[in-house]
mmCIF file of C-alpha atoms and ligand atoms in Angstrom:
data_model
loop_
_atom_site.group_PDB
_atom_site.id
_atom_site.type_symbol
_atom_site.label_atom_id
_atom_site.label_comp_id
_atom_site.label_asym_id
_atom_site.label_seq_id
_atom_site.Cartn_x
_atom_site.Cartn_y
_atom_site.Cartn_z
ATOM 1 C CA ASP A 1 24.388 -17.250 30.893
ATOM 2 C CA SER A 2 21.396 -15.218 31.979
ATOM 3 C CA GLY A 3 23.419 -12.292 33.214
ATOM 4 C CA HIS A 4 22.385 -10.025 30.337
ATOM 5 C CA ALA A 5 20.180 -7.098 31.158
ATOM 6 C CA PRO A 6 17.213 -6.937 28.778
ATOM 7 C CA ARG A 7 17.805 -4.528 25.928
ATOM 8 C CA ARG A 8 15.288 -1.768 25.586
ATOM 9 C CA ILE A 9 12.812 -2.093 22.728
ATOM 10 C CA ARG A 10 12.839 0.914 20.441
ATOM 11 C CA PRO A 11 10.886 1.761 17.310
ATOM 12 C CA LEU A 12 12.860 1.638 14.097
ATOM 13 C CA ASP A 13 13.463 4.853 12.257
ATOM 14 C CA PRO A 14 10.686 5.296 9.642
ATOM 15 C CA ASP A 15 13.287 5.596 6.881
ATOM 16 C CA VAL A 16 14.698 2.213 7.846
ATOM 17 C CA ILE A 17 11.207 0.696 7.862
ATOM 18 C CA ASN A 18 10.501 2.143 4.412
ATOM 19 C CA LYS A 19 13.789 0.852 3.071
ATOM 20 C CA ILE A 20 13.094 -2.660 4.357
ATOM 21 C CA ALA A 21 9.564 -2.631 2.947
ATOM 22 C CA ALA A 22 10.838 -1.367 -0.408
ATOM 23 C CA GLY A 23 13.448 -4.098 -0.597
ATOM 24 C CA GLU A 24 10.668 -6.650 -0.117
ATOM 25 C CA ILE A 25 8.595 -5.290 -2.993
ATOM 26 C CA ILE A 26 11.545 -4.711 -5.287
ATOM 27 C CA VAL A 27 13.894 -7.656 -5.063
ATOM 28 C CA ALA A 28 15.546 -7.210 -8.466
ATOM 29 C CA PRO A 29 15.570 -4.459 -11.119
ATOM 30 C CA VAL A 30 12.940 -6.318 -13.154
ATOM 31 C CA HIS A 31 10.397 -5.784 -10.360
ATOM 32 C CA ALA A 32 10.869 -2.017 -10.524
ATOM 33 C CA LEU A 33 10.576 -2.105 -14.296
ATOM 34 C CA LYS A 34 7.366 -4.146 -14.176
ATOM 35 C CA GLU A 35 5.740 -1.531 -11.914
ATOM 36 C CA LEU A 36 6.917 1.274 -14.183
ATOM 37 C CA MET A 37 5.575 -0.471 -17.299
ATOM 38 C CA GLU A 38 2.216 -1.015 -15.595
ATOM 39 C CA ASN A 39 2.069 2.665 -14.633
ATOM 40 C CA ALA A 40 2.866 3.697 -18.205
ATOM 41 C CA VAL A 41 0.153 1.448 -19.636
ATOM 42 C CA ASP A 42 -2.292 2.669 -16.963
ATOM 43 C CA ALA A 43 -1.566 6.200 -18.154
ATOM 44 C CA GLY A 44 -2.861 5.314 -21.624
ATOM 45 C CA SER A 45 0.518 5.214 -23.340
ATOM 46 C CA THR A 46 0.875 3.782 -26.826
ATOM 47 C CA SER A 47 4.653 3.799 -26.745
ATOM 48 C CA LEU A 48 7.125 2.608 -24.112
ATOM 49 C CA GLU A 49 10.848 3.092 -24.571
ATOM 50 C CA ILE A 50 13.137 1.378 -22.118
ATOM 51 C CA VAL A 51 16.864 1.903 -21.615
ATOM 52 C CA VAL A 52 18.895 -0.261 -19.239
ATOM 53 C CA LYS A 53 22.445 -0.038 -17.942
ATOM 54 C CA ASP A 54 24.219 -2.765 -15.976
ATOM 55 C CA GLY A 55 21.156 -5.006 -15.820
ATOM 56 C CA GLY A 56 19.088 -2.126 -14.442
ATOM 57 C CA LEU A 57 21.279 -1.678 -11.369
ATOM 58 C CA LYS A 58 22.954 1.436 -12.746
ATOM 59 C CA LEU A 59 20.067 2.779 -14.815
ATOM 60 C CA LEU A 60 16.479 1.935 -15.640
ATOM 61 C CA GLN A 61 14.742 4.498 -17.778
ATOM 62 C CA ILE A 62 11.262 4.293 -19.201
ATOM 63 C CA THR A 63 9.751 6.942 -21.426
ATOM 64 C CA ASP A 64 6.049 6.866 -22.243
ATOM 65 C CA ASN A 65 3.615 9.018 -24.189
ATOM 66 C CA GLY A 66 0.754 8.719 -21.708
ATOM 67 C CA CYS A 67 -1.330 11.361 -19.935
ATOM 68 C CA GLY A 68 1.524 12.715 -17.823
ATOM 69 C CA ILE A 69 1.376 13.776 -14.197
ATOM 70 C CA ASP A 70 -0.105 17.061 -13.031
ATOM 71 C CA LYS A 71 2.585 19.408 -11.718
ATOM 72 C CA GLN A 72 0.602 19.891 -8.510
ATOM 73 C CA ASP A 73 0.819 16.167 -7.779
ATOM 74 C CA LEU A 74 4.599 16.031 -8.019
ATOM 75 C CA PRO A 75 5.300 16.882 -4.343
ATOM 76 C CA ILE A 76 3.332 13.841 -3.108
ATOM 77 C CA LEU A 77 4.004 11.516 -6.064
ATOM 78 C CA CYS A 78 6.467 9.347 -4.155
ATOM 79 C CA GLU A 79 4.793 9.301 -0.764
ATOM 80 C CA ARG A 80 3.528 5.899 0.280
ATOM 81 C CA PHE A 81 -0.113 5.189 -0.484
ATOM 82 C CA THR A 82 -0.567 8.106 -2.843
ATOM 83 C CA THR A 83 -2.399 6.947 -5.928
ATOM 84 C CA SER A 84 -4.839 8.203 -8.508
ATOM 85 C CA LYS A 85 -6.353 4.728 -8.794
ATOM 86 C CA LEU A 86 -7.950 3.890 -5.460
ATOM 87 C CA GLN A 87 -9.973 5.991 -3.036
ATOM 88 C CA LYS A 88 -11.555 3.675 -0.500
ATOM 89 C CA PHE A 89 -11.261 0.085 0.639
ATOM 90 C CA GLU A 90 -14.284 -0.945 -1.425
ATOM 91 C CA ASP A 91 -12.438 0.241 -4.528
ATOM 92 C CA LEU A 92 -10.004 -2.605 -4.010
ATOM 93 C CA GLN A 93 -12.828 -4.891 -5.070
ATOM 94 C CA SER A 94 -13.426 -3.234 -8.397
ATOM 95 C CA ILE A 95 -9.983 -2.072 -9.311
ATOM 96 C CA SER A 96 -9.277 -2.616 -12.958
ATOM 97 C CA THR A 97 -6.074 -0.693 -13.474
ATOM 98 C CA TYR A 98 -2.880 -2.589 -12.845
ATOM 99 C CA GLY A 99 -1.448 -0.730 -9.898
ATOM 100 C CA PHE A 100 -3.606 0.061 -6.961
ATOM 101 C CA ARG A 101 -1.699 0.664 -3.792
ATOM 102 C CA GLY A 102 0.410 3.692 -4.536
ATOM 103 C CA GLU A 103 3.549 1.990 -3.319
ATOM 104 C CA ALA A 104 5.720 1.441 -6.353
ATOM 105 C CA LEU A 105 7.198 4.881 -6.829
ATOM 106 C CA ALA A 106 7.503 5.378 -3.083
ATOM 107 C CA SER A 107 9.397 2.111 -2.763
ATOM 108 C CA ILE A 108 11.734 2.914 -5.622
ATOM 109 C CA SER A 109 12.514 6.338 -4.151
ATOM 110 C CA HIS A 110 13.683 4.686 -0.930
ATOM 111 C CA ILE A 111 16.236 2.439 -2.589
ATOM 112 C CA ALA A 112 17.338 4.400 -5.682
ATOM 113 C CA HIS A 113 17.783 7.879 -7.089
ATOM 114 C CA LEU A 114 14.565 8.667 -8.902
ATOM 115 C CA THR A 115 13.967 11.389 -11.463
ATOM 116 C CA VAL A 116 10.598 12.115 -13.036
ATOM 117 C CA THR A 117 10.101 14.306 -16.094
ATOM 118 C CA THR A 118 6.493 14.693 -17.106
ATOM 119 C CA LYS A 119 4.177 16.791 -19.220
ATOM 120 C CA THR A 120 0.401 16.770 -19.393
ATOM 121 C CA GLN A 121 -1.499 18.009 -22.418
ATOM 122 C CA GLU A 122 -2.581 21.155 -20.549
ATOM 123 C CA SER A 123 0.885 22.163 -19.423
ATOM 124 C CA ASN A 124 3.002 24.220 -21.813
ATOM 125 C CA CYS A 125 6.254 22.749 -20.564
ATOM 126 C CA ALA A 126 7.474 19.568 -18.926
ATOM 127 C CA TRP A 127 8.461 19.429 -15.235
ATOM 128 C CA ARG A 128 11.405 17.598 -13.775
ATOM 129 C CA ALA A 129 11.572 16.443 -10.173
ATOM 130 C CA HIS A 130 14.075 14.404 -8.174
ATOM 131 C CA TYR A 131 13.107 12.124 -5.299
ATOM 132 C CA GLY A 132 14.755 10.488 -2.337
ATOM 133 C CA SER A 133 13.086 8.607 0.533
ATOM 134 C CA GLY A 134 9.607 9.521 -0.661
ATOM 135 C CA LYS A 135 10.213 13.252 -0.928
ATOM 136 C CA LEU A 136 11.290 15.872 -3.434
ATOM 137 C CA VAL A 137 15.030 16.441 -3.179
ATOM 138 C CA PRO A 138 17.309 18.921 -4.948
ATOM 139 C CA ALA A 139 19.168 17.815 -8.077
ATOM 140 C CA LYS A 140 22.363 19.030 -6.416
ATOM 141 C CA PRO A 141 23.012 19.871 -2.768
ATOM 142 C CA GLY A 142 22.098 23.461 -1.994
ATOM 143 C CA GLN A 143 19.547 23.767 -4.798
ATOM 144 C CA SER A 144 15.799 23.986 -4.321
ATOM 145 C CA PRO A 145 13.903 20.678 -4.377
ATOM 146 C CA ASP A 146 11.027 22.227 -6.330
ATOM 147 C CA PRO A 147 10.246 20.773 -9.763
ATOM 148 C CA LYS A 148 11.969 22.646 -12.609
ATOM 149 C CA PRO A 149 10.439 23.507 -15.984
ATOM 150 C CA VAL A 150 12.153 21.779 -18.906
ATOM 151 C CA ALA A 151 11.378 21.196 -22.571
ATOM 152 C CA GLY A 152 9.643 17.911 -23.261
ATOM 153 C CA ARG A 153 6.919 16.022 -25.060
ATOM 154 C CA GLN A 154 3.664 14.840 -23.515
ATOM 155 C CA GLY A 155 4.128 11.810 -21.330
ATOM 156 C CA THR A 156 6.386 10.723 -18.553
ATOM 157 C CA GLN A 157 9.990 9.685 -18.287
ATOM 158 C CA ILE A 158 11.034 7.867 -15.146
ATOM 159 C CA THR A 159 14.739 7.433 -14.470
ATOM 160 C CA VAL A 160 15.869 5.061 -11.745
ATOM 161 C CA GLU A 161 19.589 5.213 -10.958
ATOM 162 C CA ASP A 162 21.776 3.200 -8.625
ATOM 163 C CA LEU A 163 19.110 0.784 -7.457
ATOM 164 C CA PHE A 164 19.900 -0.641 -3.981
ATOM 165 C CA TYR A 165 22.699 1.925 -3.510
ATOM 166 C CA ASN A 166 21.783 2.062 0.164
ATOM 167 C CA ILE A 167 21.351 -1.716 0.612
ATOM 168 C CA PRO A 168 24.931 -2.884 -0.039
ATOM 169 C CA THR A 169 24.198 -6.525 0.822
ATOM 170 C CA ARG A 170 21.461 -6.664 -1.791
ATOM 171 C CA ARG A 171 23.609 -4.874 -4.331
ATOM 172 C CA ARG A 172 26.410 -7.384 -3.823
ATOM 173 C CA ALA A 173 24.021 -10.314 -4.234
ATOM 174 C CA PHE A 174 23.771 -9.619 -7.976
ATOM 175 C CA ARG A 175 26.454 -11.733 -9.585
ATOM 176 C CA SER A 176 25.733 -11.024 -13.197
ATOM 177 C CA THR A 177 24.231 -7.935 -14.775
ATOM 178 C CA SER A 178 23.463 -9.941 -17.923
ATOM 179 C CA ASP A 179 21.202 -12.267 -15.880
ATOM 180 C CA GLU A 180 19.319 -9.205 -14.672
ATOM 181 C CA TYR A 181 19.120 -7.853 -18.211
ATOM 182 C CA ASN A 182 17.723 -11.173 -19.437
ATOM 183 C CA LYS A 183 15.005 -11.032 -16.765
ATOM 184 C CA ILE A 184 14.171 -7.517 -17.945
ATOM 185 C CA ILE A 185 14.001 -8.582 -21.594
ATOM 186 C CA ASP A 186 11.781 -11.505 -20.602
ATOM 187 C CA MET A 187 9.355 -9.211 -18.751
ATOM 188 C CA VAL A 188 9.319 -6.536 -21.473
ATOM 189 C CA GLY A 189 8.644 -9.304 -24.014
ATOM 190 C CA ARG A 190 5.672 -10.540 -22.019
ATOM 191 C CA TYR A 191 4.102 -7.088 -21.777
ATOM 192 C CA ALA A 192 4.900 -6.437 -25.439
ATOM 193 C CA VAL A 193 2.902 -9.542 -26.396
ATOM 194 C CA HIS A 194 0.026 -8.694 -24.097
ATOM 195 C CA CYS A 195 -0.318 -4.952 -24.706
ATOM 196 C CA SER A 196 -1.466 -4.897 -28.299
ATOM 197 C CA HIS A 197 -1.622 -1.387 -29.794
ATOM 198 C CA VAL A 198 1.369 -0.378 -27.669
ATOM 199 C CA ALA A 199 4.842 0.034 -29.168
ATOM 200 C CA PHE A 200 7.744 -1.270 -27.096
ATOM 201 C CA SER A 201 11.456 -0.835 -27.360
ATOM 202 C CA CYS A 202 14.153 -1.983 -25.006
ATOM 203 C CA LYS A 203 17.893 -1.588 -25.301
ATOM 204 C CA LYS A 204 21.095 -1.317 -23.357
ATOM 205 C CA HIS A 205 22.305 2.187 -22.605
ATOM 206 C CA GLY A 206 24.765 3.471 -25.181
ATOM 207 C CA GLU A 207 23.980 0.785 -27.739
ATOM 208 C CA SER A 208 22.129 1.584 -30.911
ATOM 209 C CA SER A 209 20.695 -1.881 -31.500
ATOM 210 C CA THR A 210 17.514 -2.773 -29.639
ATOM 211 C CA SER A 211 16.836 -6.067 -27.872
ATOM 212 C CA ILE A 212 13.125 -5.614 -28.444
ATOM 213 C CA ALA A 213 11.427 -3.353 -30.959
ATOM 214 C CA ILE A 214 7.706 -3.773 -31.506
ATOM 215 C CA GLN A 215 5.585 -1.353 -33.487
ATOM 216 C CA ALA A 216 2.252 -0.186 -32.148
ATOM 217 C CA ASN A 217 0.318 -1.787 -35.023
ATOM 218 C CA ALA A 218 1.993 -5.221 -34.821
ATOM 219 C CA SER A 219 -0.462 -8.101 -34.397
ATOM 220 C CA SER A 220 -0.188 -10.463 -31.441
ATOM 221 C CA THR A 221 1.235 -13.183 -33.678
ATOM 222 C CA ASP A 222 3.799 -10.744 -35.070
ATOM 223 C CA ARG A 223 4.742 -9.733 -31.557
ATOM 224 C CA ILE A 224 5.324 -13.387 -30.671
ATOM 225 C CA ARG A 225 7.233 -13.900 -33.921
ATOM 226 C CA GLN A 226 9.590 -11.035 -33.176
ATOM 227 C CA ILE A 227 10.193 -11.956 -29.561
ATOM 228 C CA TYR A 228 9.971 -15.756 -29.489
ATOM 229 C CA GLY A 229 10.757 -16.590 -33.110
ATOM 230 C CA GLY A 230 9.025 -17.917 -36.188
ATOM 231 C CA SER A 231 8.990 -21.567 -35.147
ATOM 232 C CA VAL A 232 6.586 -20.641 -32.326
ATOM 233 C CA ALA A 233 4.637 -18.039 -34.278
ATOM 234 C CA ASN A 234 3.967 -20.374 -37.211
ATOM 235 C CA GLU A 235 2.268 -23.000 -35.053
ATOM 236 C CA LEU A 236 -0.157 -20.912 -33.011
ATOM 237 C CA ILE A 237 -3.833 -21.496 -32.511
ATOM 238 C CA GLU A 238 -6.046 -18.710 -31.334
ATOM 239 C CA TYR A 239 -8.507 -19.540 -28.604
ATOM 240 C CA SER A 240 -11.147 -17.743 -26.636
ATOM 241 C CA THR A 241 -13.661 -18.944 -24.076
ATOM 242 C CA SER A 242 -15.743 -17.550 -21.255
ATOM 243 C CA ASP A 243 -18.300 -18.548 -18.667
ATOM 244 C CA ASP A 244 -20.600 -16.164 -16.826
ATOM 245 C CA ARG A 245 -21.139 -18.627 -13.994
ATOM 246 C CA TRP A 246 -17.563 -18.080 -12.876
ATOM 247 C CA GLY A 247 -17.234 -14.570 -14.226
ATOM 248 C CA PHE A 248 -14.263 -15.122 -16.474
ATOM 249 C CA LYS A 249 -13.119 -14.622 -20.023
ATOM 250 C CA ALA A 250 -9.960 -16.255 -21.343
ATOM 251 C CA GLU A 251 -8.228 -15.733 -24.639
ATOM 252 C CA GLY A 252 -4.842 -16.161 -26.110
ATOM 253 C CA LEU A 253 -2.552 -18.012 -28.443
ATOM 254 C CA ALA A 254 -1.093 -21.460 -27.896
ATOM 255 C CA THR A 255 1.112 -23.716 -29.966
ATOM 256 C CA ASN A 256 -0.447 -26.732 -31.661
ATOM 257 C CA ALA A 257 0.724 -30.329 -31.502
ATOM 258 C CA ASN A 258 3.342 -29.693 -34.233
ATOM 259 C CA TYR A 259 5.412 -27.658 -31.875
ATOM 260 C CA SER A 260 7.241 -28.751 -28.805
ATOM 261 C CA LEU A 261 9.837 -27.211 -26.576
ATOM 262 C CA LYS A 262 11.994 -28.516 -23.727
ATOM 263 C CA LYS A 263 10.242 -26.258 -21.240
ATOM 264 C CA THR A 264 6.797 -24.745 -21.065
ATOM 265 C CA THR A 265 6.652 -21.035 -21.822
ATOM 266 C CA LEU A 266 3.573 -19.590 -20.142
ATOM 267 C CA LEU A 267 2.755 -15.922 -20.598
ATOM 268 C CA LEU A 268 0.007 -15.464 -18.042
ATOM 269 C CA PHE A 269 -1.889 -12.239 -17.502
ATOM 270 C CA ILE A 270 -4.700 -11.983 -15.017
ATOM 271 C CA ASN A 271 -6.674 -8.767 -15.412
ATOM 272 C CA HIS A 272 -3.783 -7.435 -17.470
ATOM 273 C CA ARG A 273 -1.100 -8.076 -14.900
ATOM 274 C CA CYS A 274 1.680 -10.524 -15.536
ATOM 275 C CA VAL A 275 1.484 -13.150 -12.776
ATOM 276 C CA GLU A 276 2.634 -16.666 -11.973
ATOM 277 C CA SER A 277 0.341 -19.575 -11.225
ATOM 278 C CA SER A 278 1.715 -23.038 -10.654
ATOM 279 C CA ASN A 279 -1.837 -24.437 -10.769
ATOM 280 C CA ILE A 280 -2.451 -23.044 -14.228
ATOM 281 C CA ARG A 281 0.997 -24.147 -15.408
ATOM 282 C CA LYS A 282 0.425 -27.724 -14.209
ATOM 283 C CA ALA A 283 -3.007 -27.929 -15.783
ATOM 284 C CA VAL A 284 -1.724 -26.595 -19.109
ATOM 285 C CA GLU A 285 1.135 -29.090 -19.125
ATOM 286 C CA GLN A 286 -1.278 -31.917 -18.386
ATOM 287 C CA THR A 287 -3.508 -30.808 -21.238
ATOM 288 C CA TYR A 288 -0.626 -30.964 -23.707
ATOM 289 C CA ALA A 289 0.801 -34.230 -22.374
ATOM 290 C CA SER A 290 -1.511 -36.303 -24.573
ATOM 291 C CA PHE A 291 -0.692 -34.288 -27.716
ATOM 292 C CA LEU A 292 3.069 -33.788 -27.487
ATOM 293 C CA PRO A 293 5.929 -36.278 -27.495
ATOM 294 C CA LYS A 294 7.359 -37.211 -24.121
ATOM 295 C CA ASN A 295 9.322 -34.265 -22.649
ATOM 296 C CA GLY A 296 7.724 -31.916 -25.162
ATOM 297 C CA HIS A 297 6.151 -28.698 -23.895
ATOM 298 C CA PRO A 298 4.045 -25.884 -25.335
ATOM 299 C CA PHE A 299 4.183 -22.116 -25.627
ATOM 300 C CA VAL A 300 1.001 -20.622 -24.194
ATOM 301 C CA TYR A 301 -0.060 -16.998 -23.973
ATOM 302 C CA LEU A 302 -3.136 -16.684 -21.781
ATOM 303 C CA SER A 303 -4.970 -13.491 -20.948
ATOM 304 C CA LEU A 304 -7.492 -14.205 -18.241
ATOM 305 C CA GLU A 305 -9.998 -11.598 -17.212
ATOM 306 C CA ILE A 306 -11.902 -12.262 -14.027
ATOM 307 C CA ALA A 307 -14.668 -10.108 -12.565
ATOM 308 C CA PRO A 308 -12.737 -7.848 -10.158
ATOM 309 C CA GLU A 309 -14.930 -8.699 -7.160
ATOM 310 C CA ARG A 310 -13.850 -12.335 -7.514
ATOM 311 C CA VAL A 311 -10.143 -11.575 -7.430
ATOM 312 C CA ASP A 312 -7.972 -10.909 -4.432
ATOM 313 C CA VAL A 313 -4.900 -9.117 -5.687
ATOM 314 C CA ASN A 314 -3.798 -7.967 -2.301
ATOM 315 C CA ILE A 315 -2.202 -11.101 -0.947
ATOM 316 C CA HIS A 316 1.459 -10.692 -1.794
ATOM 317 C CA PRO A 317 3.681 -7.628 -1.434
ATOM 318 C CA THR A 318 5.099 -8.157 -4.892
ATOM 319 C CA LYS A 319 1.645 -8.842 -6.346
ATOM 320 C CA ARG A 320 3.078 -11.769 -8.263
ATOM 321 C CA GLU A 321 0.341 -14.086 -7.113
ATOM 322 C CA VAL A 322 -3.366 -13.632 -7.419
ATOM 323 C CA ASN A 323 -6.219 -15.550 -5.778
ATOM 324 C CA PHE A 324 -9.607 -15.928 -7.387
ATOM 325 C CA LEU A 325 -12.878 -17.708 -6.744
ATOM 326 C CA ASN A 326 -13.664 -20.998 -8.554
ATOM 327 C CA GLU A 327 -10.038 -21.331 -9.541
ATOM 328 C CA HIS A 328 -10.415 -25.047 -10.183
ATOM 329 C CA GLU A 329 -13.519 -24.687 -12.380
ATOM 330 C CA ILE A 330 -12.010 -21.843 -14.367
ATOM 331 C CA ILE A 331 -8.750 -23.681 -15.022
ATOM 332 C CA GLN A 332 -10.649 -26.815 -16.051
ATOM 333 C CA ALA A 333 -12.845 -24.856 -18.439
ATOM 334 C CA ILE A 334 -9.877 -23.165 -20.095
ATOM 335 C CA CYS A 335 -7.898 -26.385 -20.443
ATOM 336 C CA GLU A 336 -10.903 -28.279 -21.800
ATOM 337 C CA HIS A 337 -11.306 -25.567 -24.413
ATOM 338 C CA ILE A 338 -7.620 -25.687 -25.396
ATOM 339 C CA ARG A 339 -7.830 -29.486 -25.548
ATOM 340 C CA SER A 340 -10.738 -29.307 -28.003
ATOM 341 C CA LYS A 341 -8.797 -26.815 -30.148
ATOM 342 C CA LEU A 342 -5.728 -29.066 -30.171
ATOM 343 C CA ALA A 343 -7.815 -32.098 -31.028
ATOM 344 C CA ALA A 344 -9.479 -30.248 -33.912
ATOM 345 C CA VAL A 345 -6.087 -29.313 -35.400
ATOM 346 C CA ASP A 346 -4.842 -32.844 -34.822
ATOM 347 C CA THR A 347 -7.752 -34.519 -36.645
ATOM 348 C CA SER A 348 -7.537 -32.117 -39.559
ATOM 349 C CA ARG A 349 -3.858 -32.978 -39.924
ATOM 350 C CA THR A 350 -4.493 -36.727 -39.693
ATOM 351 C CA PHE A 351 -7.239 -36.248 -42.238
ATOM 352 C CA LEU A 352 -4.899 -34.354 -44.553
ATOM 353 C CA THR A 353 -2.129 -36.926 -44.372
ATOM 354 C CA GLN A 354 -4.608 -39.772 -44.960
ATOM 355 C CA THR A 355 -5.961 -38.354 -48.187
HETATM 356 P P1 ADP B 1 -0.222 3.099 -8.177
HETATM 357 O O1 ADP B 1 0.151 2.713 -9.584
HETATM 358 O O2 ADP B 1 -0.521 1.907 -7.325
HETATM 359 O O3 ADP B 1 -1.270 4.173 -8.117
HETATM 360 P P2 ADP B 1 2.444 4.114 -8.071
HETATM 361 O O4 ADP B 1 3.363 4.434 -6.955
HETATM 362 O O5 ADP B 1 2.878 3.086 -9.048
HETATM 363 O O6 ADP B 1 1.074 3.695 -7.460
HETATM 364 O O7 ADP B 1 2.097 5.453 -8.839
HETATM 365 C C1 ADP B 1 1.518 6.538 -8.102
HETATM 366 C C2 ADP B 1 0.723 7.454 -9.021
HETATM 367 O O8 ADP B 1 1.612 8.149 -9.886
HETATM 368 C C3 ADP B 1 -0.244 6.738 -9.953
HETATM 369 O O9 ADP B 1 -1.485 6.505 -9.328
HETATM 370 C C4 ADP B 1 -0.357 7.713 -11.116
HETATM 371 O O10 ADP B 1 -1.324 8.711 -10.822
HETATM 372 C C5 ADP B 1 1.005 8.395 -11.131
HETATM 373 N N1 ADP B 1 1.894 7.831 -12.171
HETATM 374 C C6 ADP B 1 2.920 6.960 -11.988
HETATM 375 N N2 ADP B 1 3.534 6.668 -13.149
HETATM 376 C C7 ADP B 1 2.894 7.365 -14.109
HETATM 377 C C8 ADP B 1 3.049 7.488 -15.550
HETATM 378 N N3 ADP B 1 4.005 6.819 -16.219
HETATM 379 N N4 ADP B 1 2.195 8.321 -16.196
HETATM 380 C C9 ADP B 1 1.233 8.996 -15.534
HETATM 381 N N5 ADP B 1 1.032 8.911 -14.196
HETATM 382 C C10 ADP B 1 1.843 8.119 -13.486
HETATM 383 MG MG1 MG B 2 1.760 1.542 -10.085
#
C-alpha cells in the first residue's frame, strides 16, 4: 500500500563510501597484490619478495628494494588521491608509470590492516607506520600513531592483513584459499615474465619452498621456462613490430606451430600493465587457427606499448581494461606480423623434412 511516509535521504558516512569504493577496486586478494607489485616496480625495484597466507586473505606481504618512501610522506600515504605520479589532469594523458590515481593504498587501508616499513637511501633508519581507513593508526590501542624508527634495508615492505575483515559478506564469498593463491601465482608469474631484470619470489607463509623464484638476470625465455615449463619455452618465437602511424610498438614471445595447448594462454601487457582484451585474444586465436590442429591453442606473451596520449586507462575502476585509438589496425598489424613469423617457421620445417 502507499501508506508509507517517505524516508528521509541522508548522506552516507564517508567511511562507508570509502569501504564500498575500495571493495569495487579490490575484489579479491590478487587485485591488491597487483597494485602492490606495480608500485614496487614503479619505485625502481629489482627484487620483489612475496609472502602469502590463506590465499592472501590472512596475509599479503611484499618486500621490494626500490627507492622507498620519504618519512614526511607517510602521514598522507594512504589518503585517497595522494600520488607521486600525477599532478594535473593533463598528466593523465602522458602517464607512463603503472599506477596513476593514488587510490590503491587508500583502498587497501579501508578494507584491511596495512603496515608499511620503508627506508630511502637518505634516511639512516627505516620507518614503520600502520594504517586504517586512510589514516595513520597506532600499532596498539593507546599508543601514538606516529611512524616508528626500526632497523631495515632500503626499500619498502607492505603488509596487508585480514583483507575484507570489515566486509563479512565478501570474506565469506571466498570458498577456497587455494583458488585465491592460484590467482596470485598466476599474476606474479605474468609480472615475472614481463619485468625482465627484476627478481621475483613468491611463497606461502611458513613454508620454505617457493612457488615462484626468478633471478634478476634470467632471460625472458628462462622466465617462461621456469613458470610455464620447458614444453612452452622450447617452442617460442621472438617477434617485434611497430608502426608510427598508430603510435605502437609490440614485442614478445609466442609458441610456434609445433606447440598446442587446450586453452590459449595470453600474457598481455599494455604500457607495462597486465590487462585483459577479448579483442586481442580473439584475433590471436584466429591467427593460430590455420597453423594449429583443431582445438589447439597457443601461448602468447605480448608487450604492447602505445603512445600514452592514445590510451585511455581511466575507464574502469579496476583498470583491467584499456581503450586505445586504432585498436583494430594495431591488432591486425600485430597478428599479421605473428602470422608471417609462424609461416616462416612452418616453411623451414617443411623444407627440413623434405630434404
Ligand atoms: P599510485 O600508484 O596511483 O600513485 P598508490 O596508492 O598505489 O597510488 O601509491 C601512492 C604513492 O605511494 C605512490 O605514488 C608512491 O609515491 C608511494 N608508494 C607506494 N608504494 C610504494 C613502494 N613500494 N615504493 C615506493 N613508493 C611507493
Ligand atoms: Mg599504485
